[in-house]
Amino acid sequence: MAQSFLRTALNNLVEARQRRADLYATGALLSLDDASLEAMGLKRDELRRRPHQRSII
C-alpha cells in the first residue's frame, strides 16, 4: 500500500535530521582525545573518513 504524502514527508524529515545528527556527533567525537576514543572502541582514522561537521549551525 502506498504511503500518504504526509507520512512520506515525515519520513524524509526524520531521515534528514538523523543525517545531520550523525554529522554533528562525528565532529564532536573528533574533538575528544585519543584515550577517550580508544575507551569507546573508536579510532580517529575511522572517524576522519566519515563525513563530519564541527558546528550544529
Tab-separated table of C-alpha atoms in Angstrom:
chain	number	residue	atom	x	y	z
A	1	MET	CA	0.000	0.000	0.000
A	2	ALA	CA	1.333	3.431	-0.910
A	3	GLN	CA	2.205	5.803	1.888
A	4	SER	CA	0.397	9.082	2.237
A	5	PHE	CA	2.064	12.349	1.322
A	6	LEU	CA	2.346	13.383	4.980
A	7	ARG	CA	3.893	10.073	6.032
A	8	THR	CA	6.463	10.307	3.244
A	9	ALA	CA	7.259	13.916	4.185
A	10	LEU	CA	7.674	12.961	7.844
A	11	ASN	CA	9.943	10.021	6.982
A	12	ASN	CA	12.106	12.297	4.806
A	13	LEU	CA	12.319	14.886	7.572
A	14	VAL	CA	13.348	12.297	10.158
A	15	GLU	CA	15.973	10.862	7.817
A	16	ALA	CA	17.443	14.309	7.111
A	17	ARG	CA	17.609	15.151	10.824
A	18	GLN	CA	19.305	11.811	11.517
A	19	ARG	CA	21.965	12.505	8.889
A	20	ARG	CA	22.544	15.966	10.388
A	21	ALA	CA	22.847	14.496	13.900
A	22	ASP	CA	25.354	11.911	12.639
A	23	LEU	CA	27.484	14.673	11.100
A	24	TYR	CA	27.455	16.637	14.333
A	25	ALA	CA	28.176	13.609	16.537
A	26	THR	CA	31.168	12.606	14.414
A	27	GLY	CA	32.533	16.156	14.635
A	28	ALA	CA	32.105	16.142	18.406
A	29	LEU	CA	33.840	12.768	18.709
A	30	LEU	CA	36.790	14.084	16.717
A	31	SER	CA	37.293	16.769	19.361
A	32	LEU	CA	37.974	14.114	22.022
A	33	ASP	CA	41.458	12.894	22.845
A	34	ASP	CA	42.771	9.540	21.618
A	35	ALA	CA	42.499	7.865	25.045
A	36	SER	CA	38.783	8.687	25.286
A	37	LEU	CA	38.141	7.445	21.759
A	38	GLU	CA	40.004	4.215	22.458
A	39	ALA	CA	37.950	3.679	25.635
A	40	MET	CA	34.815	3.855	23.445
A	41	GLY	CA	36.286	1.459	20.900
A	42	LEU	CA	36.711	4.095	18.186
A	43	LYS	CA	39.733	5.083	16.137
A	44	ARG	CA	40.462	8.619	14.984
A	45	ASP	CA	41.368	7.427	11.465
A	46	GLU	CA	37.971	5.765	11.055
A	47	LEU	CA	36.178	8.877	12.291
A	48	ARG	CA	38.123	11.118	9.893
A	49	ARG	CA	36.898	9.030	6.943
A	50	ARG	CA	33.285	9.699	7.893
A	51	PRO	CA	31.627	12.942	6.823
A	52	HIS	CA	31.622	15.347	9.773
A	53	GLN	CA	30.627	18.818	10.839
A	54	ARG	CA	32.016	20.635	13.869
A	55	SER	CA	29.147	23.058	14.454
A	56	ILE	CA	25.423	22.393	14.519
A	57	ILE	CA	24.720	25.720	12.793
